[in-house]
Coordinates of C-alpha atoms and ligand atoms in Angstrom, one line a residue:
X1 CA 13.1 -1.5 31.2
X2 CA 11.9 1.0 28.6
X3 CA 8.6 2.7 29.3
X4 CA 6.8 4.9 26.8
X5 CA 3.7 6.9 27.9
X6 CA 1.5 8.6 25.3
X7 CA -1.1 11.2 26.2
X8 CA -3.4 13.0 23.7
X9 CA -2.6 16.2 25.6
X10 CA -3.6 18.9 23.2
X11 CA -6.1 17.5 20.6
X12 CA -6.9 21.0 19.2
X13 CA -3.2 21.6 18.7
X14 CA -2.8 18.0 17.4
X15 CA -0.1 17.4 20.0
X16 CA 0.7 14.2 21.7
X17 CA 2.7 14.4 24.9
X18 CA 5.2 11.6 25.2
X19 CA 7.2 10.5 28.2
X20 CA 10.0 8.0 28.0
X21 CA 11.6 6.3 31.0
X22 CA 14.9 4.4 30.7
X23 CA 15.7 2.5 33.9
X24 CA 19.4 1.9 33.2
X25 CA 20.6 4.3 30.5
X26 CA 24.1 4.3 29.0
X27 CA 26.4 7.3 29.8
X28 CA 25.8 9.8 27.0
X29 CA 22.7 7.9 26.0
X30 CA 21.6 8.3 22.3
X31 CA 18.0 8.3 21.2
X32 CA 16.5 8.7 17.7
X33 CA 13.3 8.4 15.7
X34 CA 13.2 6.3 12.4
X35 CA 13.2 8.3 9.2
X36 CA 11.0 5.7 7.4
X37 CA 8.5 3.0 8.2
X38 CA 8.6 -0.5 6.6
X39 CA 6.0 -0.9 3.9
X40 CA 6.2 2.7 2.8
X41 CA 9.4 3.2 1.0
X42 CA 10.2 6.9 1.4
X43 CA 12.3 8.9 3.8
X44 CA 9.7 10.9 5.8
X45 CA 11.8 12.3 8.6
X46 CA 9.2 11.7 11.3
X47 CA 11.4 13.8 13.7
X48 CA 10.4 17.0 12.0
X49 CA 7.2 16.9 14.1
X50 CA 9.0 16.4 17.4
X51 CA 9.5 19.4 19.7
X52 CA 10.3 20.4 23.3
X53 CA 12.6 17.5 24.1
X54 CA 13.9 17.6 27.6
X55 CA 15.6 15.0 29.9
X56 CA 16.2 14.7 33.6
X57 CA 17.8 12.2 36.0
X58 CA 15.9 12.6 39.3
X59 CA 15.7 16.4 39.7
X60 CA 18.8 17.1 37.6
X61 CA 18.2 18.3 34.0
X62 CA 20.4 16.6 31.4
X63 CA 21.9 18.7 28.6
X64 CA 21.3 17.3 25.2
X65 CA 23.0 17.6 21.9
X66 CA 21.2 17.1 18.6
X67 CA 23.5 15.0 16.4
X68 CA 21.6 15.0 13.2
X69 CA 18.0 15.6 11.9
X70 CA 16.7 12.7 14.0
X71 CA 19.2 11.8 16.7
X72 CA 20.0 13.3 20.1
X73 CA 22.7 12.5 22.6
X74 CA 22.0 13.1 26.3
X75 CA 24.6 14.2 28.8
X76 CA 23.5 11.7 31.4
X77 CA 25.1 9.3 33.8
X78 CA 25.1 5.6 33.3
X79 CA 22.7 3.4 35.2
X80 CA 20.6 6.2 36.8
X81 CA 17.0 6.3 35.8
X82 CA 16.5 8.8 32.9
X83 CA 13.2 10.5 31.9
X84 CA 12.6 12.3 28.6
X85 CA 9.5 14.2 27.6
X86 CA 8.5 15.8 24.3
X87 CA 5.6 16.7 22.1
X88 CA 4.8 15.3 18.7
X89 CA 2.6 17.1 16.2
X90 CA 0.2 14.7 14.5
X91 CA -2.2 15.8 11.8
X92 CA -1.8 13.3 9.0
X93 CA -4.9 11.2 8.1
X94 CA -2.8 8.7 6.1
X95 CA -1.9 5.3 7.5
X96 CA 1.8 6.2 7.6
X97 CA 2.4 8.6 10.5
X98 CA 0.1 9.9 13.2
X99 CA -3.1 11.9 13.8
X100 CA -4.8 13.6 16.7
X101 CA -7.9 15.7 17.0
X102 CA -10.8 15.9 19.5
X103 CA -12.6 13.0 17.6
X104 CA -9.8 10.5 17.0
X105 CA -6.2 9.5 17.5
X106 CA -3.9 7.2 15.5
X107 CA -0.2 6.6 15.5
X108 CA 2.5 4.4 14.2
X109 CA 5.1 4.3 17.0
X110 CA 7.8 5.2 14.5
X111 CA 6.3 8.7 14.5
X112 CA 6.1 9.0 18.2
X113 CA 8.3 6.8 20.3
X114 CA 12.1 7.2 20.4
X115 CA 14.5 4.4 19.9
X116 CA 16.9 4.1 22.9
X117 CA 20.2 3.0 21.3
X118 CA 21.6 -0.1 22.8
X119 CA 18.3 -1.0 24.4
X120 CA 16.4 -1.9 21.1
X121 CA 16.2 -5.6 22.2
X122 CA 14.7 -4.9 25.6
X123 CA 10.9 -5.2 26.1
X124 CA 9.1 -1.9 25.3
X125 CA 6.2 -1.0 27.5
X126 CA 3.5 1.4 26.2
X127 CA 0.9 3.1 28.3
X128 CA -1.9 5.4 26.9
X129 CA -3.0 7.9 29.5
X130 CA -5.2 10.9 29.8
X131 CA -7.7 9.6 27.2
X132 CA -10.9 11.7 26.7
X133 CA -14.0 10.1 28.2
X134 CA -15.5 7.3 26.0
X135 CA -12.3 6.7 24.0
X136 CA -11.1 3.2 23.5
X137 CA -7.7 1.8 22.4
X138 CA -7.1 -0.8 19.7
X139 CA -3.9 -2.5 18.7
X140 CA -2.6 -5.9 17.9
X141 CA 0.2 -5.5 20.5
X142 CA 0.2 -7.8 23.5
X143 CA -1.8 -6.3 26.3
X144 CA 0.1 -5.4 29.5
X145 CA -0.8 -5.7 33.1
X146 CA -2.7 -2.4 33.5
X147 CA -5.5 -0.7 31.7
X148 CA -4.5 0.6 28.2
X149 CA -1.0 -0.8 28.5
X150 CA 0.8 -2.9 26.0
X151 CA 4.1 -4.7 25.8
X152 CA 6.3 -5.4 22.7
X153 CA 9.3 -7.8 22.8
X154 CA 11.6 -5.2 21.3
X155 CA 11.6 -1.8 19.5
X156 CA 11.1 -3.3 16.1
X157 CA 7.9 -5.0 17.3
X158 CA 6.8 -1.8 19.0
X159 CA 6.8 0.2 15.7
X160 CA 5.1 -2.7 13.9
X161 CA 1.8 -2.3 15.9
X162 CA -0.2 0.8 15.0
X163 CA -2.6 2.1 17.6
X164 CA -6.1 3.5 17.1
X165 CA -7.8 5.7 19.7
X166 CA -11.3 7.1 19.8
X167 CA -15.0 6.1 20.1
X168 CA -14.9 3.7 17.2
X169 CA -17.0 0.7 16.1
X170 CA -15.5 -2.7 16.8
X171 CA -16.4 -6.3 15.9
X172 CA -14.8 -9.6 15.8
X173 CA -14.8 -13.0 14.1
X174 CA -12.8 -16.2 13.9
X175 CA -11.0 -17.3 10.7
X176 CA -9.9 -20.9 10.8
X177 CA -10.1 -20.7 14.6
X178 CA -7.9 -17.6 14.9
X179 CA -9.3 -14.4 16.5
X180 CA -9.7 -11.4 14.2
X181 CA -10.9 -8.0 15.2
X182 CA -12.2 -5.1 13.0
X183 CA -12.1 -1.5 14.3
X184 CA -13.9 1.1 12.2
X185 CA -13.6 4.9 12.8
X186 CA -15.7 7.5 11.1
X187 CA -18.5 5.3 9.7
X188 CA -21.9 6.6 8.8
X189 CA -24.9 5.3 10.8
X190 CA -25.9 3.2 7.8
X191 CA -22.7 1.2 8.0
X192 CA -23.3 -2.6 7.9
X193 CA -20.7 -3.9 10.3
X194 CA -21.8 -7.6 10.4
X195 CA -21.6 -7.6 6.5
X196 CA -18.0 -6.3 6.6
X197 CA -17.1 -8.9 9.2
X198 CA -18.7 -11.7 7.2
X199 CA -16.9 -10.7 4.0
X200 CA -13.6 -10.2 5.7
X201 CA -13.9 -13.6 7.3
X202 CA -14.2 -15.2 3.9
X203 CA -11.1 -13.4 2.7
X204 CA -9.1 -14.4 5.8
X205 CA -10.1 -18.0 5.6
X206 CA -9.4 -18.2 1.9
X207 CA -5.9 -16.8 2.6
X208 CA -5.1 -19.0 5.6
X209 CA -6.1 -22.0 3.5
X210 CA -4.1 -20.7 0.6
X211 CA -0.9 -20.7 2.6
X212 CA -1.4 -23.5 5.2
X213 CA -4.3 -25.8 4.1
X214 CA -5.7 -27.0 7.4
X215 CA -2.7 -25.9 9.5
X216 CA -2.8 -22.7 11.7
X217 CA -1.3 -19.4 10.5
X218 CA 1.8 -17.9 12.0
X219 CA -0.1 -15.4 14.3
X220 CA -2.5 -15.8 17.2
X221 CA -4.6 -12.7 16.7
X222 CA -5.1 -10.2 13.9
X223 CA -6.5 -6.6 14.0
X224 CA -7.9 -4.4 11.1
X225 CA -7.8 -0.7 11.9
X226 CA -10.0 1.0 9.4
X227 CA -10.5 4.8 9.2
X228 CA -13.3 6.0 7.0
X229 CA -13.1 9.5 5.7
X230 CA -14.8 11.6 3.0
X231 CA -12.2 10.7 0.4
X232 CA -9.2 8.5 0.8
X233 CA -7.7 5.1 0.1
X234 CA -4.7 3.3 1.4
X235 CA -3.3 0.6 3.6
X236 CA -0.1 -0.3 5.5
X237 CA 0.7 -3.8 6.4
X238 CA 2.0 -5.0 9.8
X239 CA 2.9 -8.4 11.3
X240 CA -0.5 -8.9 13.1
X241 CA -2.5 -5.9 12.0
X242 CA -3.1 -3.4 9.2
X243 CA -4.0 0.3 9.1
X244 CA -6.6 1.0 6.4
X245 CA -8.1 4.2 5.0
X246 CA -11.2 4.2 2.8
X247 CA -13.9 6.5 1.6
X248 CA -16.9 6.5 3.9
X249 CA -19.2 5.8 0.9
X250 CA -17.3 2.6 0.2
X251 CA -18.3 0.9 3.5
X252 CA -21.0 -1.7 3.1
X253 CA -24.5 -0.2 3.9
X254 CA -27.4 -1.9 5.5
X255 CA -29.9 -3.1 2.9
X256 CA -27.3 -2.9 0.1
X257 CA -28.0 -5.8 -2.2
X258 CA -24.8 -6.0 -4.2
X259 CA -21.2 -5.1 -3.2
X260 CA -20.8 -2.2 -5.6
X261 CA -17.5 -1.0 -7.0
X262 CA -16.5 1.0 -3.9
X263 CA -17.0 -1.9 -1.5
X264 CA -15.3 -4.3 -3.8
X265 CA -12.3 -1.9 -3.8
X266 CA -12.3 -1.8 0.0
X267 CA -12.4 -5.6 0.2
X268 CA -9.6 -5.7 -2.4
X269 CA -7.6 -3.5 0.0
X270 CA -8.4 -5.8 3.0
X271 CA -7.3 -8.7 0.9
X272 CA -4.1 -7.0 -0.2
X273 CA -2.9 -6.0 3.3
X274 CA -3.9 -9.3 4.8
X275 CA -1.9 -11.2 2.1
X276 CA 1.2 -9.1 3.2
X277 CA 1.0 -10.9 6.6
X278 CA 2.8 -13.6 4.7
X279 CA 4.2 -11.9 1.6
X280 CA 6.6 -9.1 2.9
X281 CA 6.1 -9.3 6.7
X282 CA 7.4 -12.9 6.9
X283 CA 8.6 -13.8 3.5
X284 CA 10.7 -10.7 2.8
X285 CA 13.5 -9.4 0.7
X286 CA 16.9 -10.4 2.1
X287 CA 17.8 -6.7 1.9
X288 CA 15.0 -5.9 4.4
X289 CA 15.8 -8.7 6.8
X290 CA 17.6 -6.2 9.1
X291 CA 16.1 -2.7 8.7
X292 CA 18.3 0.4 8.9
X293 CA 15.8 3.0 10.1
X294 CA 18.2 5.9 9.4
X295 CA 18.2 5.8 5.6
X296 CA 16.8 4.3 2.4
X297 CA 17.0 0.4 2.3
X298 CA 17.1 -0.7 -1.3
X299 CA 15.6 -3.8 -2.9
X300 CA 14.8 -4.8 -6.5
X301 CA 12.0 -7.2 -5.3
X302 CA 9.0 -5.0 -4.7
X303 CA 7.6 -6.4 -8.0
X304 CA 7.3 -9.6 -6.1
X305 CA 6.2 -8.4 -2.7
X306 CA 3.8 -5.7 -3.9
X307 CA 3.1 -6.8 -7.4
X308 CA 2.3 -10.5 -6.6
X309 CA 0.3 -9.3 -3.6
X310 CA -1.6 -7.1 -5.9
X311 CA -2.3 -10.0 -8.2
X312 CA -3.6 -12.2 -5.4
X313 CA -5.7 -9.5 -3.7
X314 CA -8.5 -9.5 -6.2
X315 CA -8.0 -13.1 -7.3
X316 CA -8.6 -14.3 -3.8
X317 CA -11.8 -12.2 -3.7
X318 CA -12.9 -14.2 -6.7
X319 CA -11.8 -17.5 -5.2
X320 CA -13.6 -16.7 -1.9
X321 CA -16.8 -16.2 -3.9
X322 CA -17.1 -12.5 -3.1
X323 CA -17.1 -11.4 -6.8
X324 CA -18.0 -13.3 -9.9
X325 CA -16.0 -14.1 -13.0
X326 CA -17.1 -11.0 -15.0
X327 CA -16.4 -8.7 -12.1
X328 CA -12.9 -10.2 -11.6
X329 CA -12.1 -9.8 -15.4
X330 CA -13.3 -6.2 -15.2
X331 CA -10.8 -5.5 -12.4
X332 CA -8.0 -7.3 -14.3
X333 CA -8.9 -5.3 -17.5
X334 CA -8.5 -2.1 -15.6
X335 CA -5.1 -3.0 -14.3
X336 CA -4.0 -4.0 -17.9
X337 CA -5.4 -0.7 -19.3
X338 CA -3.6 1.3 -16.7
X339 CA -0.2 -0.3 -17.5
X340 CA -0.7 0.0 -21.2
X341 CA -1.5 3.7 -20.8
X342 CA 1.9 4.3 -19.1
X343 CA 4.7 5.1 -21.6
X344 CA 7.2 4.6 -18.7
X345 CA 6.7 0.8 -19.1
X346 CA 9.1 1.0 -22.1
X347 CA 11.6 3.0 -20.0
X348 CA 11.8 1.2 -16.7
X349 CA 11.7 -2.5 -15.7
X350 CA 9.8 -3.6 -12.6
X351 CA 13.1 -4.5 -10.9
X352 CA 14.4 -0.9 -11.5
X353 CA 11.0 0.5 -10.4
X354 CA 11.4 -1.4 -7.1
X355 CA 14.9 -0.1 -6.5
X356 CA 13.9 3.5 -7.3
X357 CA 10.7 3.4 -5.2
X358 CA 12.2 5.8 -2.7
X359 CA 12.7 8.6 -5.3
X360 CA 10.2 7.7 -8.0
X361 CA 7.0 5.8 -7.0
X362 CA 6.8 7.7 -3.7
X363 CA 7.8 11.1 -5.3
X364 CA 5.5 11.4 -8.3
X365 CA 5.5 14.5 -10.5
X366 CA 4.1 15.4 -13.9
X367 CA 6.7 13.2 -15.7
X368 CA 6.1 10.1 -13.6
X369 CA 4.0 8.2 -16.3
X370 CA 6.7 8.8 -18.9
X371 CA 9.6 7.7 -16.7
X372 CA 8.3 5.0 -14.4
X373 CA 6.2 1.9 -14.3
X374 CA 4.3 0.8 -11.2
X375 CA 5.7 -2.3 -9.5
X376 CA 2.2 -2.8 -8.1
X377 CA 0.2 -3.0 -11.4
X378 CA 2.9 -4.2 -13.8
X379 CA 4.1 -6.6 -11.0
X380 CA 0.5 -7.9 -10.8
X381 CA 0.6 -8.5 -14.6
X382 CA 3.9 -10.3 -14.3
X383 CA 2.4 -12.6 -11.7
X384 CA -0.6 -13.1 -14.0
X385 CA 1.6 -14.0 -17.0
X386 CA 3.7 -16.4 -14.9
X387 CA 0.6 -18.0 -13.4
X388 CA -1.0 -18.5 -16.8
X389 CA 2.2 -19.8 -18.4
X390 CA 2.7 -22.4 -15.6
X391 CA -0.9 -23.5 -15.9
X392 CA -0.8 -23.7 -19.8
X393 CA 2.2 -26.0 -19.4
X394 CA 0.1 -28.3 -17.2
X395 CA 1.6 -27.2 -14.0
X396 CA -0.3 -26.2 -10.9
X397 CA 0.5 -22.6 -11.2
X398 CA 1.8 -19.8 -9.1
X399 CA 0.1 -20.9 -5.9
X400 CA 2.5 -23.7 -5.5
X401 CA 5.5 -21.5 -6.2
X402 CA 4.4 -19.1 -3.4
X403 CA 3.9 -22.1 -1.0
X404 CA 7.3 -23.6 -2.0
X405 CA 9.0 -20.3 -1.2
X406 CA 7.2 -20.2 2.1
X407 CA 8.2 -23.7 3.1
X408 CA 11.8 -23.2 2.0
X409 CA 12.3 -20.0 4.0
X410 CA 12.9 -19.2 7.6
X411 CA 13.6 -22.7 9.0
X412 CA 11.0 -24.9 10.4
X413 CA 8.9 -27.0 9.8
X414 CA 6.5 -25.4 10.1
X415 CA 8.0 -22.5 8.3
X416 CA 7.5 -19.0 9.8
X417 CA 8.6 -17.4 6.6
X418 CA 11.9 -15.5 6.2
X419 CA 14.2 -13.6 3.9
X420 CA 14.3 -14.6 0.2
X421 CA 16.4 -13.4 -2.7
X422 CA 15.6 -13.0 -6.4
X423 CA 17.6 -16.2 -7.0
X424 CA 15.4 -18.1 -4.6
X425 CA 12.3 -16.9 -6.5
X426 CA 13.7 -17.9 -9.9
X427 CA 14.8 -21.2 -8.5
X428 CA 11.3 -21.9 -7.2
X429 CA 9.9 -21.1 -10.6
X430 CA 12.4 -23.2 -12.3
X431 CA 11.6 -26.2 -10.2
X432 CA 7.9 -25.7 -10.7
X433 CA 7.9 -25.0 -14.5
X434 CA 11.4 -25.6 -15.9
X435 CA 14.2 -23.4 -17.0
X436 CA 12.4 -21.8 -20.0
X437 CA 9.6 -20.4 -17.7
X438 CA 12.2 -19.1 -15.2
X439 CA 14.1 -17.4 -18.0
X440 CA 10.9 -15.9 -19.3
X441 CA 10.2 -14.5 -15.8
X442 CA 13.6 -13.0 -15.8
X443 CA 12.8 -11.2 -19.0
X444 CA 9.5 -9.9 -17.6
X445 CA 11.2 -8.6 -14.5
X446 CA 14.3 -7.1 -15.9
X447 CA 13.0 -6.2 -19.4
X448 CA 10.6 -3.7 -20.8
X449 CA 9.0 -5.7 -23.6
X450 CA 5.2 -6.2 -23.6
X451 CA 4.0 -9.2 -21.7
X452 CA 2.4 -11.9 -23.8
X453 CA -0.9 -11.6 -22.1
X454 CA -3.4 -11.6 -25.0
X455 CA -2.2 -15.1 -26.2
X456 CA -2.0 -16.5 -22.6
X457 CA -5.5 -15.2 -21.7
X458 CA -6.9 -16.7 -24.9
X459 CA -5.8 -20.1 -23.8
X460 CA -8.1 -19.6 -20.8
X461 CA -11.0 -18.5 -23.0
X462 CA -10.5 -14.8 -22.2
X463 CA -10.2 -12.2 -24.9
X464 CA -8.4 -8.8 -24.6
X465 CA -10.7 -6.3 -26.4
X466 CA -9.3 -2.9 -27.4
X467 CA -11.4 0.0 -28.4
X468 CA -11.5 3.8 -28.5
X469 CA -10.9 5.6 -25.3
X470 CA -11.6 9.3 -24.5
X471 CA -10.1 12.3 -26.3
X472 CA -7.5 12.7 -23.5
X473 CA -6.0 9.3 -24.2
X474 CA -6.2 9.8 -28.0
X475 CA -4.1 13.0 -27.6
X476 CA -1.8 11.6 -24.9
X477 CA -2.7 13.8 -22.0
X478 CA -4.1 13.2 -18.5
X479 CA -6.4 16.0 -17.3
X480 CA -8.5 17.0 -14.3
X481 CA -11.7 18.7 -15.3
X482 CA -14.8 20.2 -13.8
X483 CA -17.5 22.8 -14.6
X484 CA -15.8 25.4 -12.4
X485 CA -12.1 24.4 -12.6
X486 CA -12.2 23.8 -16.4
X487 CA -9.7 21.4 -18.1
X488 CA -6.2 21.3 -16.5
X489 CA -3.4 19.3 -18.0
X490 CA -1.8 17.0 -15.3
X491 CA 0.5 15.0 -17.5
X492 CA 1.6 15.0 -21.2
X493 CA 2.4 11.5 -22.3
X494 CA 5.6 10.8 -24.2
X495 CA 5.0 10.3 -28.0
X496 CA 1.4 11.7 -28.0
X497 CA 0.1 14.4 -30.3
X498 CA -0.5 16.8 -27.4
X499 CA 3.3 16.6 -26.8
X500 CA 3.9 17.1 -30.5
X501 CA 1.7 20.3 -30.4
X502 CA 3.6 21.7 -27.4
X503 CA 1.0 21.2 -24.7
X504 CA 2.6 21.1 -21.2
X505 CA 1.6 20.0 -17.7
X506 CA -0.2 22.9 -15.9
X507 CA -1.8 24.3 -19.1
X508 CA -5.5 25.2 -18.9
X509 CA -7.3 24.1 -22.0
X510 CA -10.0 26.6 -23.0
X511 CA -11.3 25.8 -26.5
X512 CA -11.0 23.3 -29.3
X513 CA -11.6 24.6 -32.9
X514 CA -13.0 27.9 -31.6
X515 CA -15.5 26.3 -29.1
X516 CA -15.3 26.5 -25.3
X517 CA -14.8 23.2 -23.5
X518 CA -15.7 22.4 -19.8
X519 CA -14.6 18.8 -20.3
X520 CA -12.2 17.7 -23.0
X521 CA -14.7 15.2 -24.4
X522 CA -17.1 18.1 -25.0
X523 CA -15.0 18.5 -28.3
X524 CA -16.3 15.1 -29.4
X525 CA -19.5 16.9 -30.3
X526 CA -17.8 18.8 -33.2
X527 CA -14.4 17.2 -33.7
X528 CA -14.3 14.3 -36.2
X529 CA -12.5 11.2 -34.9
X530 CA -8.8 11.2 -35.6
X531 CA -8.9 14.8 -36.9
X532 CA -6.3 17.6 -36.3
X533 CA -7.5 20.4 -34.0
X534 CA -6.7 24.0 -33.0
X535 CA -6.4 24.3 -29.3
X536 CA -6.7 27.5 -27.2
X537 CA -5.0 27.3 -23.9
X538 CA -3.6 29.4 -21.0
X539 CA 0.0 29.1 -19.7
X540 CA 1.5 31.5 -17.2
X541 CA -1.1 34.2 -18.0
X542 CA -0.6 34.0 -21.7
X543 CA -3.3 32.8 -24.1
X544 CA -1.7 30.5 -26.7
X545 CA -2.9 28.7 -29.8
X546 CA -1.6 25.3 -30.7
X547 CA -2.1 23.0 -33.6
X548 CA -2.8 19.4 -32.5
X549 CA -1.9 16.9 -35.3
X550 CA -4.4 14.2 -36.1
X551 CA -3.9 11.4 -33.6
X552 CA -3.4 7.7 -34.7
X553 CA -6.5 5.5 -34.2
X554 CA -7.0 5.2 -30.4
X555 CA -7.3 1.8 -28.9
X556 CA -6.6 2.8 -25.3
X557 CA -9.8 1.3 -23.9
X558 CA -9.0 -2.3 -22.7
X559 CA -11.6 -4.8 -21.5
X560 CA -11.4 -8.5 -20.8
X561 CA -14.3 -10.7 -21.9
X562 CA -15.1 -14.4 -22.1
X563 CA -14.3 -15.6 -25.6
X564 CA -17.6 -16.7 -27.3
X565 CA -16.5 -20.2 -28.3
X566 CA -14.0 -21.3 -25.7
X567 CA -12.9 -25.0 -25.9
X568 CA -13.6 -27.3 -23.0
X569 CA -9.9 -27.3 -22.4
X570 CA -9.9 -23.5 -22.1
X571 CA -12.9 -23.6 -19.7
X572 CA -11.1 -26.2 -17.6
X573 CA -8.0 -24.1 -17.4
X574 CA -10.1 -21.1 -16.4
X575 CA -11.8 -23.0 -13.6
X576 CA -8.4 -24.1 -12.2
X577 CA -7.3 -20.5 -12.3
X578 CA -10.3 -18.6 -11.1
X579 CA -12.0 -21.3 -9.0
X580 CA -15.8 -21.8 -8.9
Ligands
ZN601 ZN1 1.0 -3.6 -0.5

């Protein structure tokens, strides 16, 4: 038996105390921590926060040898109960690792709990002890016999159930008869919990029906662990739960009439992570069917598992009736604008972006928009183009492709989902829409040409409207700006006039044509549209003058709107696509 005990021992030092008991160790037992966590494709070396590892058998200390950055070998005897103890520093508010202070605790077991080599398939018991008064524990893991105890069938399951600790708000609802729980930490007193539960319930029911019709989903209970902070956004999917991070102001407030942009964004996140319960946690890339937690695990399919999930997150808000058609088109327009403002879309395909996630998407720098494209946003647009293409051809659309993949994977019936390859996806598209559609998808996924979205959307009575953006997009820079910090260049986009002038990331822009700017668009007050300009800037203590050439007409603002005279056929297609 493997027993892990976690104690929030020194909250002011952000240190968990962990004790691990191995009833029947191997001789020279090896233990390790993962270096990455599924869903977040970056080597994070969780062991860098582990310290003070000691081991004993009875009263006898066991020497230990560190084999690499994350692995230890114990000089122990076989079959004699072994106890290890160590500390883990935890002060990351993201959903990916672990956190502890006097108010709250959170952890993914991949940051805290050692893998006992050779015993990975044994049941893993977890006990939380020494909790401050008033703290509760939340996790989707199966409850054990004692208070604050849990049991996972194996190590892989143990690290797939994050744990929230603290004096949090909790509420519950049923979706299609299945128990769902929502835990919220850090909410303001005005937080409208019942409203969040009601909206989440609609999302969950829409998704269960999307995948299964009237049949039950492949889990018995689901838990949302949401942490609200001053500023933040993110989520990480797990088999029966998700860890979410949002800005406090984005939580629904009592008396709030409309959702508001922030709450819509939060519900989109809820929808996104919940959709992953099927698409990536069960349906998954064949390359990730057996995880190697010691190194990068490459797949070219994140355009499908993240991109298609990103397509469905907002679409299912619309279909659940939580947002109206204009609000949905507004969100879609922003996604399209973001991709069109990324020169890297001409450099990298979404399949390459998936493969390179480990060193590019998760390791951004000032050149990222020039060298890469997001498999989330471009992947969502690929899903959109495919869905619309199938529907224009009189087919039922992408929904049926997703369900066909589900049915065909993982054995059954009923299917529990399972590994799929790129060939499986193309085959499902071919049988739904024919070879030409499958070939077109292959181009979308492996090519860098523009997607034919304006023409496709028009068939649904939706126009892509392009107009003038701000001065930063006209010049091809991304900036951060404020009255105190001034205008700082974050990125210089490939092919823009700012790059032609010699502007570089990190430059501080002081003045345009002899006038001080606090925001770049201040210069709109005296600069004629599409005019050349003289720029005063600071780089490495030097004040430099640069001549910015006249930019080409700027059409970087992208919005989607209902076409004024859509045919009945277009309106019918749109109803099939967006519901309502
Ligand atoms: Zn995702």
